[in-house]
C-alpha cells in the first residue's frame, strides 16, 4: 500500500520512471527534430510571432484537436470517472455537458477577437488597449492564477495515479513530468503544442475505443450491456446512492449528479479565463476558428462521457466482486477523491495491460495540457508584462529570448507548488472543482470587452473583485452551515461548491450592467485594429516590399489589401452568426432538452433503454475519434505529398508552393512571391491600358 491507497503498486518503480522519462524524451527529441527540419529545409523562421501564434494559420482539424487536448487534463479522466462511480449514469453526462458548453460559447468570443483585433497576440493585450494598465493587470492576475493552479492540478493528479500504480515518488514526478514539455516547447513554441496535442489526443481516443469494446463486448466479467445493467442494479441494492431515484445508478434523477452539472458549469467557465484558450484561437486561421471550436467541443464531450460511462460504471458494478482490486473493501474517500476509480476498474478488466493504458493516457493528458499552459503563460508574461511594462521597445528577438527563460521557470514554480499541495493533502478533485470560485467572476467582464462597447472601466474593475469575494464567502459559509466545520473535506461538498461557483459566475451578470449604466462608455472598435504585429513579423513582411516595390505597386497592393480585409470581415461576421446559432442550440440540448425530461420524470433506465444509451456512447466515440484523428491529416494531405516530393526530389519542388505541416501553414515566402506576381500582372494591365 502507498500513500493511503489500499492497493499495492501493480508495477515496479522502474516502469513509472521509465514511462515519464522515456516518453518525455521521445517527444522532446521528436519535436526538436521536426522544428529543426522545418527551419532548415522549409524556411520556417522561429521568431516570437511564430513561437506565440503560429502566424495565425492553424486549420480546423488541428484547432479542434488542440481544443480537445487543452480541455483534457488529468481531472477530465479521473474526476469524471469518479462521478460515474459515485452517482451512476448521471455523473458522466453532467460532467461532460457542464464543461462542454463553455467551448461552444467560446467559439463566438474567439471569432469576435479575430474580427475586432486581427493583429492581437494575446487577449490581455486587447484589454490593455481598451481599459489601460489597472484592468490589464487585474485580468493578468486572474489568468495567471488559473494557469498556475491548472498546471499544479495536472501534476497532482498525474503523480497520484503513477504513484498508486508504480510506487514512484510523487514529489519526484512533479518535477519530471515537465522536463520533456519544456524541451519541445522551447524548440517549437505553440506550433509544437498543436502537433503534440494531436498525437496525444489520438492516443487517448485509441485507448478509449479499446476500453469501451473490452468492457461492453469482450470482457468475461461484463461483456454486454445487459450484464452491466444487472450488476448496476445489484450494486444499487447493496449500497443505494443517496439522492438518486430509487437509490439506483441507472437514472438521470440524481440530486448530486445535478449538483455536479452546476459545479462543472462554473468550473468550465473558469477555463475561459485561461489565456491559452484565446491563444489557440489567435493561432488558428480566421476561416477555421469557429468550426474548430465547435468540432473540438463536440468531440471533447466524448472523453468524459465515454470514459466515465465505461470505467466509472464498471467500477461501481464490480466493486462488490472479487476481481476488483480493493475487494472486499470499498474504495476509501481518499482513493475516490484521488480518481482511483479509473485505474482500479482498468486493472479489474484488463490487468496489467489496462493499468499500462491508464498510465499512458494520464501521461498524455498531463504533458499535453502542461505544454498549452506553458505557452500561454509565456505569452502572457512576454507580451503583457515584459513588453507592456518592462521593455516597451523590445524587438522580436528580445521577446523570444525572454520567453525562453519563462518556459523552464514556469515548470519549476508549478512543480514546487504541486509538491506542497501533495503534502498538504489536496486532491485533483478539490483543485478542479474549487478553482471556479476564484476566477469565474472575470468571465462576464472579459466577454464584454470584445462584445459590448458600453462596458465601463469601473465595472470591469469592481465586478470581478466583489464577485470573487462573494463566491469565496458563500463557499466557506455554506460548508460551515452544512457540516459544522471548515476543512478540506467539507469544502469539497457538492452544496458548498455549487454555492461558491454560482455566486462567482452570476455576480457580474448583475453588477457589470448596473455599474456600467451609472457612467457608460462608447468604445470605438476600430482602435483594436491599430494593434501592430511584433517587430520581427513587420520586418519579415517588409523585407521585400521596401526593396522591390515602386509607388505604383504600393498603391495597387493597398487596394488589394483593403478588399481582402473587407472580405475577411464579412466572412468572420458570417462565421460569428453561425457560431452563435450552433452554440446556443447545442447548449440548450446538452443542459435542457436531453437531460431534463429524464430528470423531471425520475425515469429509471430499463434494460432496453440502457442498451440504447450505450449505443449512443459508441456512436459518439466513433464520431469524435474519426474527426480528431483524420481531419488534420485530410486537411494537410497536399502538404504531406509536397513534403515527400521535397524529401525525394529536392528543395525546388517545395518552393513552388507554400509549405504546410499537417495543417500549419508557413506561408511567408510563397505568399510574398504570389503577391508580387499579382502586382506585376496588375501593373502590366494598367500599362497596356495607358498605351492603348
mmCIF file of N, CA and C in Angstrom, residues 18-91:
data_model
loop_
_atom_site.group_PDB
_atom_site.id
_atom_site.type_symbol
_atom_site.label_atom_id
_atom_site.label_comp_id
_atom_site.label_asym_id
_atom_site.label_seq_id
_atom_site.Cartn_x
_atom_site.Cartn_y
_atom_site.Cartn_z
ATOM 1 N N UNK A 18 10.460 5.057 -16.026
ATOM 2 C CA UNK A 18 10.770 4.823 -17.430
ATOM 3 C C UNK A 18 9.758 5.454 -18.365
ATOM 4 N N UNK A 19 8.451 5.348 -18.020
ATOM 5 C CA UNK A 19 7.416 5.957 -18.856
ATOM 6 C C UNK A 19 7.552 7.475 -18.896
ATOM 7 N N UNK A 20 7.689 8.077 -17.735
ATOM 8 C CA UNK A 20 7.743 9.545 -17.673
ATOM 9 C C UNK A 20 8.985 10.072 -18.377
ATOM 10 N N UNK A 21 10.152 9.488 -18.057
ATOM 11 C CA UNK A 21 11.396 9.976 -18.642
ATOM 12 C C UNK A 21 11.517 9.557 -20.104
ATOM 13 N N UNK A 22 11.187 8.286 -20.394
ATOM 14 C CA UNK A 22 11.329 7.780 -21.756
ATOM 15 C C UNK A 22 10.401 8.462 -22.748
ATOM 16 N N UNK A 23 9.093 8.524 -22.413
ATOM 17 C CA UNK A 23 8.154 9.185 -23.317
ATOM 18 C C UNK A 23 8.431 10.680 -23.411
ATOM 19 N N UNK A 24 8.787 11.281 -22.277
ATOM 20 C CA UNK A 24 9.132 12.705 -22.305
ATOM 21 C C UNK A 24 10.299 12.967 -23.225
ATOM 22 N N UNK A 25 11.333 12.116 -23.150
ATOM 23 C CA UNK A 25 12.498 12.276 -24.015
ATOM 24 C C UNK A 25 12.134 12.050 -25.476
ATOM 25 N N UNK A 26 11.273 11.055 -25.742
ATOM 26 C CA UNK A 26 10.870 10.765 -27.119
ATOM 27 C C UNK A 26 10.163 11.964 -27.751
ATOM 28 N N UNK A 27 9.212 12.552 -27.017
ATOM 29 C CA UNK A 27 8.507 13.717 -27.550
ATOM 30 C C UNK A 27 9.453 14.906 -27.694
ATOM 31 N N UNK A 28 10.349 15.093 -26.729
ATOM 32 C CA UNK A 28 11.279 16.214 -26.798
ATOM 33 C C UNK A 28 12.188 16.095 -28.020
ATOM 34 N N UNK A 29 12.753 14.901 -28.232
ATOM 35 C CA UNK A 29 13.648 14.691 -29.369
ATOM 36 C C UNK A 29 12.876 14.790 -30.689
ATOM 37 N N UNK A 30 11.695 14.160 -30.727
ATOM 38 C CA UNK A 30 10.908 14.184 -31.955
ATOM 39 C C UNK A 30 10.504 15.586 -32.373
ATOM 40 N N UNK A 31 9.985 16.375 -31.431
ATOM 41 C CA UNK A 31 9.547 17.723 -31.778
ATOM 42 C C UNK A 31 10.725 18.637 -32.072
ATOM 43 N N UNK A 32 11.832 18.435 -31.385
ATOM 44 C CA UNK A 32 13.027 19.225 -31.679
ATOM 45 C C UNK A 32 13.496 18.947 -33.101
ATOM 46 N N UNK A 33 13.442 17.670 -33.518
ATOM 47 C CA UNK A 33 13.835 17.318 -34.878
ATOM 48 C C UNK A 33 12.886 17.938 -35.896
ATOM 49 N N UNK A 34 11.578 17.880 -35.641
ATOM 50 C CA UNK A 34 10.602 18.470 -36.567
ATOM 51 C C UNK A 34 10.851 19.967 -36.713
ATOM 52 N N UNK A 35 11.068 20.650 -35.591
ATOM 53 C CA UNK A 35 11.317 22.096 -35.634
ATOM 54 C C UNK A 35 12.595 22.413 -36.408
ATOM 55 N N UNK A 36 13.641 21.617 -36.182
ATOM 56 C CA UNK A 36 14.885 21.823 -36.920
ATOM 57 C C UNK A 36 14.681 21.574 -38.414
ATOM 58 N N UNK A 37 13.939 20.534 -38.752
ATOM 59 C CA UNK A 37 13.706 20.194 -40.143
ATOM 60 C C UNK A 37 12.965 21.321 -40.864
ATOM 61 N N UNK A 38 11.912 21.839 -40.211
ATOM 62 C CA UNK A 38 11.130 22.906 -40.834
ATOM 63 C C UNK A 38 11.965 24.162 -41.005
ATOM 64 N N UNK A 39 12.792 24.459 -40.006
ATOM 65 C CA UNK A 39 13.637 25.643 -40.087
ATOM 66 C C UNK A 39 14.730 25.480 -41.132
ATOM 67 N N UNK A 40 15.319 24.283 -41.207
ATOM 68 C CA UNK A 40 16.469 24.055 -42.089
ATOM 69 C C UNK A 40 16.054 23.912 -43.546
ATOM 70 N N UNK A 41 14.931 23.234 -43.804
ATOM 71 C CA UNK A 41 14.581 22.891 -45.175
ATOM 72 C C UNK A 41 13.346 23.597 -45.718
ATOM 73 N N UNK A 42 12.475 24.097 -44.838
ATOM 74 C CA UNK A 42 11.245 24.733 -45.317
ATOM 75 C C UNK A 42 11.190 26.215 -44.996
ATOM 76 N N UNK A 43 12.338 26.793 -44.590
ATOM 77 C CA UNK A 43 12.457 28.246 -44.373
ATOM 78 C C UNK A 43 11.484 28.777 -43.342
ATOM 79 N N UNK A 44 11.126 27.970 -42.348
ATOM 80 C CA UNK A 44 10.247 28.444 -41.277
ATOM 81 C C UNK A 44 11.093 29.105 -40.202
ATOM 82 N N UNK A 45 10.854 30.384 -39.975
ATOM 83 C CA UNK A 45 11.636 31.152 -39.009
ATOM 84 C C UNK A 45 10.930 31.137 -37.665
ATOM 85 N N UNK A 46 11.638 30.704 -36.625
ATOM 86 C CA UNK A 46 11.025 30.615 -35.293
ATOM 87 C C UNK A 46 11.230 31.940 -34.570
ATOM 88 N N UNK A 47 10.515 32.988 -35.048
ATOM 89 C CA UNK A 47 10.569 34.270 -34.358
ATOM 90 C C UNK A 47 9.502 34.298 -33.271
ATOM 91 N N UNK A 48 9.348 35.437 -32.603
ATOM 92 C CA UNK A 48 8.404 35.492 -31.480
ATOM 93 C C UNK A 48 6.967 35.294 -31.950
ATOM 94 N N UNK A 49 6.642 35.774 -33.158
ATOM 95 C CA UNK A 49 5.280 35.620 -33.662
ATOM 96 C C UNK A 49 4.963 34.163 -33.968
ATOM 97 N N UNK A 50 5.910 33.448 -34.584
ATOM 98 C CA UNK A 50 5.707 32.023 -34.828
ATOM 99 C C UNK A 50 5.662 31.256 -33.510
ATOM 100 N N UNK A 51 6.496 31.637 -32.562
ATOM 101 C CA UNK A 51 6.545 30.946 -31.263
ATOM 102 C C UNK A 51 5.218 31.074 -30.534
ATOM 103 N N UNK A 52 4.589 32.261 -30.587
ATOM 104 C CA UNK A 52 3.385 32.503 -29.802
ATOM 105 C C UNK A 52 2.091 32.245 -30.561
ATOM 106 N N UNK A 53 2.051 32.512 -31.878
ATOM 107 C CA UNK A 53 0.778 32.468 -32.587
ATOM 108 C C UNK A 53 0.770 31.596 -33.842
ATOM 109 N N UNK A 54 1.907 30.986 -34.202
ATOM 110 C CA UNK A 54 1.987 30.144 -35.412
ATOM 111 C C UNK A 54 1.523 30.889 -36.654
ATOM 112 N N UNK A 55 1.753 32.224 -36.649
ATOM 113 C CA UNK A 55 1.383 33.070 -37.799
ATOM 114 C C UNK A 55 -0.107 33.038 -38.120
ATOM 115 N N UNK A 56 -0.963 32.735 -37.130
ATOM 116 C CA UNK A 56 -2.427 32.757 -37.303
ATOM 117 C C UNK A 56 -2.861 31.856 -38.453
ATOM 118 N N UNK A 57 -2.304 30.654 -38.552
ATOM 119 C CA UNK A 57 -2.519 29.849 -39.762
ATOM 120 C C UNK A 57 -2.969 28.417 -39.506
ATOM 121 N N UNK A 58 -3.358 28.076 -38.274
ATOM 122 C CA UNK A 58 -3.710 26.693 -37.959
ATOM 123 C C UNK A 58 -5.122 26.393 -38.453
ATOM 124 N N UNK A 59 -5.308 25.249 -39.085
ATOM 125 C CA UNK A 59 -6.582 24.909 -39.718
ATOM 126 C C UNK A 59 -7.557 24.245 -38.746
ATOM 127 N N UNK A 60 -8.729 23.901 -39.268
ATOM 128 C CA UNK A 60 -9.841 23.418 -38.444
ATOM 129 C C UNK A 60 -9.488 22.167 -37.646
ATOM 130 N N UNK A 61 -8.901 21.178 -38.320
ATOM 131 C CA UNK A 61 -8.623 19.904 -37.667
ATOM 132 C C UNK A 61 -7.689 20.034 -36.487
ATOM 133 N N UNK A 62 -6.570 20.733 -36.687
ATOM 134 C CA UNK A 62 -5.618 20.900 -35.588
ATOM 135 C C UNK A 62 -6.182 21.814 -34.507
ATOM 136 N N UNK A 63 -6.983 22.800 -34.889
ATOM 137 C CA UNK A 63 -7.626 23.636 -33.878
ATOM 138 C C UNK A 63 -8.540 22.798 -33.002
ATOM 139 N N UNK A 64 -9.346 21.941 -33.630
ATOM 140 C CA UNK A 64 -10.252 21.076 -32.862
ATOM 141 C C UNK A 64 -9.480 20.132 -31.948
ATOM 142 N N UNK A 65 -8.426 19.507 -32.469
ATOM 143 C CA UNK A 65 -7.646 18.575 -31.642
ATOM 144 C C UNK A 65 -6.940 19.310 -30.518
ATOM 145 N N UNK A 66 -6.506 20.552 -30.778
ATOM 146 C CA UNK A 66 -5.854 21.331 -29.724
ATOM 147 C C UNK A 66 -6.839 21.699 -28.629
ATOM 148 N N UNK A 67 -8.085 22.029 -29.017
ATOM 149 C CA UNK A 67 -9.116 22.333 -28.017
ATOM 150 C C UNK A 67 -9.389 21.094 -27.166
ATOM 151 N N UNK A 68 -9.541 19.951 -27.808
ATOM 152 C CA UNK A 68 -9.782 18.707 -27.065
ATOM 153 C C UNK A 68 -8.635 18.430 -26.107
ATOM 154 N N UNK A 69 -7.408 18.562 -26.605
ATOM 155 C CA UNK A 69 -6.244 18.257 -25.780
ATOM 156 C C UNK A 69 -6.111 19.231 -24.618
ATOM 157 N N UNK A 70 -6.343 20.509 -24.875
ATOM 158 C CA UNK A 70 -6.223 21.514 -23.810
ATOM 159 C C UNK A 70 -7.277 21.303 -22.731
ATOM 160 N N UNK A 71 -8.473 20.869 -23.138
ATOM 161 C CA UNK A 71 -9.569 20.663 -22.184
ATOM 162 C C UNK A 71 -9.419 19.333 -21.448
ATOM 163 N N UNK A 72 -8.568 18.442 -21.994
ATOM 164 C CA UNK A 72 -8.405 17.116 -21.400
ATOM 165 C C UNK A 72 -7.224 17.118 -20.439
ATOM 166 N N UNK A 73 -7.495 17.494 -19.221
ATOM 167 C CA UNK A 73 -6.469 17.455 -18.191
ATOM 168 C C UNK A 73 -6.630 16.162 -17.395
ATOM 169 N N UNK A 74 -5.741 15.925 -16.455
ATOM 170 C CA UNK A 74 -5.822 14.695 -15.665
ATOM 171 C C UNK A 74 -7.178 14.567 -14.987
ATOM 172 N N UNK A 75 -7.728 15.705 -14.532
ATOM 173 C CA UNK A 75 -9.027 15.679 -13.848
ATOM 174 C C UNK A 75 -10.142 15.229 -14.778
ATOM 175 N N UNK A 76 -10.019 15.515 -16.085
ATOM 176 C CA UNK A 76 -11.041 15.064 -17.033
ATOM 177 C C UNK A 76 -11.172 13.551 -16.985
ATOM 178 N N UNK A 77 -10.047 12.878 -16.972
ATOM 179 C CA UNK A 77 -10.057 11.414 -16.951
ATOM 180 C C UNK A 77 -10.453 10.882 -15.578
ATOM 181 N N UNK A 78 -9.864 11.438 -14.531
ATOM 182 C CA UNK A 78 -10.011 10.874 -13.193
ATOM 183 C C UNK A 78 -11.301 11.302 -12.517
ATOM 184 N N UNK A 79 -11.578 12.617 -12.523
ATOM 185 C CA UNK A 79 -12.751 13.117 -11.800
ATOM 186 C C UNK A 79 -14.049 12.703 -12.473
ATOM 187 N N UNK A 80 -14.086 12.704 -13.799
ATOM 188 C CA UNK A 80 -15.325 12.294 -14.481
ATOM 189 C C UNK A 80 -15.646 10.835 -14.163
ATOM 190 N N UNK A 81 -14.615 9.998 -14.109
ATOM 191 C CA UNK A 81 -14.839 8.596 -13.757
ATOM 192 C C UNK A 81 -15.315 8.457 -12.323
ATOM 193 N N UNK A 82 -14.790 9.303 -11.455
ATOM 194 C CA UNK A 82 -15.248 9.320 -10.060
ATOM 195 C C UNK A 82 -16.731 9.646 -9.974
ATOM 196 N N UNK A 83 -17.195 10.593 -10.800
ATOM 197 C CA UNK A 83 -18.616 10.944 -10.786
ATOM 198 C C UNK A 83 -19.476 9.782 -11.278
ATOM 199 N N UNK A 84 -18.995 9.047 -12.270
ATOM 200 C CA UNK A 84 -19.727 7.869 -12.737
ATOM 201 C C UNK A 84 -19.789 6.793 -11.668
ATOM 202 N N UNK A 85 -18.682 6.589 -10.978
ATOM 203 C CA UNK A 85 -18.641 5.607 -9.892
ATOM 204 C C UNK A 85 -19.558 6.028 -8.743
ATOM 205 N N UNK A 86 -19.607 7.306 -8.438
ATOM 206 C CA UNK A 86 -20.346 7.783 -7.264
ATOM 207 C C UNK A 86 -21.840 7.920 -7.516
ATOM 208 N N UNK A 87 -22.237 8.399 -8.716
ATOM 209 C CA UNK A 87 -23.643 8.759 -8.945
ATOM 210 C C UNK A 87 -24.294 8.010 -10.093
ATOM 211 N N UNK A 88 -23.541 7.155 -10.786
ATOM 212 C CA UNK A 88 -24.135 6.371 -11.850
ATOM 213 C C UNK A 88 -24.219 7.120 -13.168
ATOM 214 N N UNK A 89 -25.227 6.784 -13.959
ATOM 215 C CA UNK A 89 -25.403 7.309 -15.314
ATOM 216 C C UNK A 89 -25.316 8.835 -15.368
ATOM 217 N N UNK A 90 -25.873 9.519 -14.384
ATOM 218 C CA UNK A 90 -25.957 10.982 -14.443
ATOM 219 C C UNK A 90 -24.592 11.642 -14.312
ATOM 220 N N UNK A 91 -23.655 11.025 -13.559
ATOM 221 C CA UNK A 91 -22.363 11.643 -13.318
ATOM 222 C C UNK A 91 -21.578 11.935 -14.579
#
